[in-house]
């Protein structure tokens, strides 16, 4: 059985960059490694999320008149869970073939972004648990061996985001991004994720510096 490692992070934390680099480093060590992303925007379920829900410009407009960030969190959670279930066969195939499967976002993203819509602490915690049971118990999706959380505080992410040419409905909402950062930090503490601070001496750390810390946290599998 392979190893399943999830790269999570706040907005502009470099999830895509670090997950790709991690695969490269593992392959150089002679390991079989593959990067998967959720949502899988190339799949039917991912395209439903990308267009009708998120309104990504390259896929299509958002269909919800209230905007994605205002859709009931349980309704939204079902779309994301459906995408992981629909694409589960690929994930399990690689794990069964002894790959390191590096996922750019997973169930943990669902918890953070949907939990962030709930202001009451107890109700938000119940939402985390509802998604946990939905995806892991009812849909029987595999749990990661390790989740690595890349933390860039919102104030830094806001500056980095100015260089982006295309933003989806979540990325356009400053309130949503601030609240999702709070949710991510709660989840990182509750689930005991590996928490990597991407800021040092008031500056963004280098890609290689962050990647070195990621590699140090998975060396037990090497």
PDB file of C-alpha atoms in Angstrom, residues 35-179:
ATOM      1  CA  UNK A  35      -0.025  14.349  -7.938  1.00  0.00           C
ATOM      2  CA  UNK A  36      -3.826  14.482  -7.829  1.00  0.00           C
ATOM      3  CA  UNK A  37      -5.974  17.567  -7.356  1.00  0.00           C
ATOM      4  CA  UNK A  38      -9.444  18.094  -5.903  1.00  0.00           C
ATOM      5  CA  UNK A  39     -11.701  19.235  -7.348  1.00  0.00           C
ATOM      6  CA  UNK A  40     -10.626  17.406 -10.499  1.00  0.00           C
ATOM      7  CA  UNK A  41     -11.673  20.057 -12.985  1.00  0.00           C
ATOM      8  CA  UNK A  42     -11.066  17.668 -15.891  1.00  0.00           C
ATOM      9  CA  UNK A  43     -13.805  15.316 -14.662  1.00  0.00           C
ATOM     10  CA  UNK A  44     -17.591  15.819 -15.019  1.00  0.00           C
ATOM     11  CA  UNK A  45     -18.058  16.384 -11.291  1.00  0.00           C
ATOM     12  CA  UNK A  46     -15.153  18.818 -11.158  1.00  0.00           C
ATOM     13  CA  UNK A  47     -16.540  20.814 -14.067  1.00  0.00           C
ATOM     14  CA  UNK A  48     -19.862  21.145 -12.228  1.00  0.00           C
ATOM     15  CA  UNK A  49     -17.992  22.649  -9.278  1.00  0.00           C
ATOM     16  CA  UNK A  50     -15.717  24.804 -11.424  1.00  0.00           C
ATOM     17  CA  UNK A  51     -18.466  26.368 -13.524  1.00  0.00           C
ATOM     18  CA  UNK A  52     -21.985  26.289 -12.042  1.00  0.00           C
ATOM     19  CA  UNK A  53     -20.723  26.563  -8.455  1.00  0.00           C
ATOM     20  CA  UNK A  54     -17.416  28.499  -8.429  1.00  0.00           C
ATOM     21  CA  UNK A  55     -17.881  30.423 -11.663  1.00  0.00           C
ATOM     22  CA  UNK A  56     -14.299  29.975 -12.893  1.00  0.00           C
ATOM     23  CA  UNK A  57     -13.886  32.038 -16.049  1.00  0.00           C
ATOM     24  CA  UNK A  58     -12.246  29.228 -18.014  1.00  0.00           C
ATOM     25  CA  UNK A  59     -15.139  26.826 -17.244  1.00  0.00           C
ATOM     26  CA  UNK A  60     -18.318  28.887 -16.978  1.00  0.00           C
ATOM     27  CA  UNK A  61     -20.387  31.281 -14.853  1.00  0.00           C
ATOM     28  CA  UNK A  62     -21.752  30.619 -11.379  1.00  0.00           C
ATOM     29  CA  UNK A  63     -25.400  29.531 -11.512  1.00  0.00           C
ATOM     30  CA  UNK A  64     -26.269  30.423  -7.915  1.00  0.00           C
ATOM     31  CA  UNK A  65     -27.838  33.906  -7.757  1.00  0.00           C
ATOM     32  CA  UNK A  66     -26.724  34.329  -4.141  1.00  0.00           C
ATOM     33  CA  UNK A  67     -23.084  33.576  -5.033  1.00  0.00           C
ATOM     34  CA  UNK A  68     -21.062  30.505  -4.108  1.00  0.00           C
ATOM     35  CA  UNK A  69     -19.999  31.761  -0.672  1.00  0.00           C
ATOM     36  CA  UNK A  70     -23.656  32.093   0.358  1.00  0.00           C
ATOM     37  CA  UNK A  71     -24.812  28.626  -0.698  1.00  0.00           C
ATOM     38  CA  UNK A  72     -25.784  26.372   2.225  1.00  0.00           C
ATOM     39  CA  UNK A  73     -22.563  24.632   3.375  1.00  0.00           C
ATOM     40  CA  UNK A  74     -24.120  21.175   3.389  1.00  0.00           C
ATOM     41  CA  UNK A  75     -25.371  21.602  -0.165  1.00  0.00           C
ATOM     42  CA  UNK A  76     -21.884  22.686  -1.269  1.00  0.00           C
ATOM     43  CA  UNK A  77     -20.187  19.896   0.676  1.00  0.00           C
ATOM     44  CA  UNK A  78     -22.148  17.312  -1.277  1.00  0.00           C
ATOM     45  CA  UNK A  79     -20.806  18.625  -4.600  1.00  0.00           C
ATOM     46  CA  UNK A  80     -17.200  18.410  -3.429  1.00  0.00           C
ATOM     47  CA  UNK A  81     -17.699  15.001  -1.804  1.00  0.00           C
ATOM     48  CA  UNK A  82     -19.289  13.735  -5.029  1.00  0.00           C
ATOM     49  CA  UNK A  83     -16.203  14.811  -6.980  1.00  0.00           C
ATOM     50  CA  UNK A  84     -13.893  12.860  -4.671  1.00  0.00           C
ATOM     51  CA  UNK A  85     -16.145   9.802  -4.799  1.00  0.00           C
ATOM     52  CA  UNK A  86     -16.437   9.937  -8.589  1.00  0.00           C
ATOM     53  CA  UNK A  87     -12.641  10.079  -8.953  1.00  0.00           C
ATOM     54  CA  UNK A  88     -11.856   7.682  -6.090  1.00  0.00           C
ATOM     55  CA  UNK A  89     -10.864   4.837  -8.413  1.00  0.00           C
ATOM     56  CA  UNK A  90      -7.768   6.698  -9.583  1.00  0.00           C
ATOM     57  CA  UNK A  91      -6.676   7.477  -6.034  1.00  0.00           C
ATOM     58  CA  UNK A  92      -7.076   3.876  -4.879  1.00  0.00           C
ATOM     59  CA  UNK A  93      -5.388   2.512  -8.015  1.00  0.00           C
ATOM     60  CA  UNK A  94      -2.206   4.428  -7.269  1.00  0.00           C
ATOM     61  CA  UNK A  95      -2.264   3.613  -3.570  1.00  0.00           C
ATOM     62  CA  UNK A  96      -2.708  -0.095  -4.361  1.00  0.00           C
ATOM     63  CA  UNK A  97       0.307   0.155  -6.684  1.00  0.00           C
ATOM     64  CA  UNK A  98       2.537   1.516  -3.887  1.00  0.00           C
ATOM     65  CA  UNK A  99       2.666   5.104  -5.098  1.00  0.00           C
ATOM     66  CA  UNK A 100       3.170   8.193  -3.013  1.00  0.00           C
ATOM     67  CA  UNK A 101      -0.088   9.977  -3.801  1.00  0.00           C
ATOM     68  CA  UNK A 102       0.282  13.713  -3.253  1.00  0.00           C
ATOM     69  CA  UNK A 103      -3.077  15.489  -3.185  1.00  0.00           C
ATOM     70  CA  UNK A 104      -3.467  19.203  -3.723  1.00  0.00           C
ATOM     71  CA  UNK A 105      -6.480  19.679  -1.393  1.00  0.00           C
ATOM     72  CA  UNK A 106      -8.856  17.016  -0.125  1.00  0.00           C
ATOM     73  CA  UNK A 107     -11.703  16.586   2.392  1.00  0.00           C
ATOM     74  CA  UNK A 108      -9.890  19.018   4.676  1.00  0.00           C
ATOM     75  CA  UNK A 109     -10.583  21.827   2.169  1.00  0.00           C
ATOM     76  CA  UNK A 110     -14.280  21.006   2.291  1.00  0.00           C
ATOM     77  CA  UNK A 111     -14.220  21.272   6.079  1.00  0.00           C
ATOM     78  CA  UNK A 112     -12.386  24.610   6.092  1.00  0.00           C
ATOM     79  CA  UNK A 113     -14.283  26.410   3.353  1.00  0.00           C
ATOM     80  CA  UNK A 114     -17.742  25.207   4.329  1.00  0.00           C
ATOM     81  CA  UNK A 115     -17.087  25.470   8.050  1.00  0.00           C
ATOM     82  CA  UNK A 116     -16.023  29.073   7.514  1.00  0.00           C
ATOM     83  CA  UNK A 117     -19.603  29.935   6.531  1.00  0.00           C
ATOM     84  CA  UNK A 118     -20.743  29.199  10.100  1.00  0.00           C
ATOM     85  CA  UNK A 119     -20.104  31.796  12.793  1.00  0.00           C
ATOM     86  CA  UNK A 120     -21.179  29.808  15.858  1.00  0.00           C
ATOM     87  CA  UNK A 121     -18.227  27.799  17.219  1.00  0.00           C
ATOM     88  CA  UNK A 122     -20.262  24.745  18.237  1.00  0.00           C
ATOM     89  CA  UNK A 123     -22.187  24.639  14.964  1.00  0.00           C
ATOM     90  CA  UNK A 124     -18.963  25.003  12.988  1.00  0.00           C
ATOM     91  CA  UNK A 125     -17.414  22.077  14.887  1.00  0.00           C
ATOM     92  CA  UNK A 126     -20.533  20.015  14.128  1.00  0.00           C
ATOM     93  CA  UNK A 127     -20.059  20.879  10.456  1.00  0.00           C
ATOM     94  CA  UNK A 128     -16.490  19.583  10.526  1.00  0.00           C
ATOM     95  CA  UNK A 129     -17.729  16.319  12.002  1.00  0.00           C
ATOM     96  CA  UNK A 130     -20.621  16.068   9.536  1.00  0.00           C
ATOM     97  CA  UNK A 131     -18.205  16.295   6.595  1.00  0.00           C
ATOM     98  CA  UNK A 132     -15.800  13.850   8.242  1.00  0.00           C
ATOM     99  CA  UNK A 133     -18.553  11.258   8.616  1.00  0.00           C
ATOM    100  CA  UNK A 134     -19.949  11.954   5.144  1.00  0.00           C
ATOM    101  CA  UNK A 135     -16.697  11.478   3.261  1.00  0.00           C
ATOM    102  CA  UNK A 136     -14.823   8.939   5.369  1.00  0.00           C
ATOM    103  CA  UNK A 137     -17.589   6.835   6.907  1.00  0.00           C
ATOM    104  CA  UNK A 138     -20.529   6.991   4.491  1.00  0.00           C
ATOM    105  CA  UNK A 139     -18.592   7.357   1.215  1.00  0.00           C
ATOM    106  CA  UNK A 140     -15.677   5.271   2.500  1.00  0.00           C
ATOM    107  CA  UNK A 141     -13.015   7.548   1.020  1.00  0.00           C
ATOM    108  CA  UNK A 142      -9.441   6.844   2.157  1.00  0.00           C
ATOM    109  CA  UNK A 143      -8.019   8.939   4.973  1.00  0.00           C
ATOM    110  CA  UNK A 144      -4.608  10.527   4.359  1.00  0.00           C
ATOM    111  CA  UNK A 145      -1.543   9.191   6.110  1.00  0.00           C
ATOM    112  CA  UNK A 146      -0.503  12.782   6.692  1.00  0.00           C
ATOM    113  CA  UNK A 147      -1.879  16.273   6.033  1.00  0.00           C
ATOM    114  CA  UNK A 148       0.574  19.143   5.633  1.00  0.00           C
ATOM    115  CA  UNK A 149      -0.901  22.597   6.148  1.00  0.00           C
ATOM    116  CA  UNK A 150       0.791  25.606   4.545  1.00  0.00           C
ATOM    117  CA  UNK A 151      -0.147  28.762   6.411  1.00  0.00           C
ATOM    118  CA  UNK A 152       0.075  32.205   4.837  1.00  0.00           C
ATOM    119  CA  UNK A 153      -1.814  34.819   6.919  1.00  0.00           C
ATOM    120  CA  UNK A 154      -4.533  36.629   5.014  1.00  0.00           C
ATOM    121  CA  UNK A 155      -2.741  39.988   5.088  1.00  0.00           C
ATOM    122  CA  UNK A 156       0.137  38.522   3.065  1.00  0.00           C
ATOM    123  CA  UNK A 157      -2.149  36.491   0.793  1.00  0.00           C
ATOM    124  CA  UNK A 158      -4.107  39.624  -0.077  1.00  0.00           C
ATOM    125  CA  UNK A 159      -0.979  41.226  -1.553  1.00  0.00           C
ATOM    126  CA  UNK A 160       0.028  38.077  -3.436  1.00  0.00           C
ATOM    127  CA  UNK A 161      -3.470  37.686  -4.865  1.00  0.00           C
ATOM    128  CA  UNK A 162      -3.235  41.044  -6.629  1.00  0.00           C
ATOM    129  CA  UNK A 163      -1.111  39.350  -9.300  1.00  0.00           C
ATOM    130  CA  UNK A 164      -3.757  36.777 -10.162  1.00  0.00           C
ATOM    131  CA  UNK A 165      -5.555  37.274 -13.459  1.00  0.00           C
ATOM    132  CA  UNK A 166      -8.593  35.103 -12.681  1.00  0.00           C
ATOM    133  CA  UNK A 167     -10.428  34.667  -9.367  1.00  0.00           C
ATOM    134  CA  UNK A 168     -13.337  32.362  -8.555  1.00  0.00           C
ATOM    135  CA  UNK A 169     -16.298  33.227  -6.300  1.00  0.00           C
ATOM    136  CA  UNK A 170     -14.472  32.141  -3.132  1.00  0.00           C
ATOM    137  CA  UNK A 171     -11.272  33.995  -3.987  1.00  0.00           C
ATOM    138  CA  UNK A 172     -13.165  37.225  -4.653  1.00  0.00           C
ATOM    139  CA  UNK A 173     -14.630  37.301  -1.120  1.00  0.00           C
ATOM    140  CA  UNK A 174     -12.259  38.796   1.447  1.00  0.00           C
ATOM    141  CA  UNK A 175     -14.623  37.855   4.271  1.00  0.00           C
ATOM    142  CA  UNK A 176     -14.695  34.229   3.146  1.00  0.00           C
ATOM    143  CA  UNK A 177     -10.916  34.021   2.910  1.00  0.00           C
ATOM    144  CA  UNK A 178     -10.441  35.539   6.367  1.00  0.00           C
ATOM    145  CA  UNK A 179     -12.929  33.124   7.934  1.00  0.00           C
TER     146      UNK A 179
END
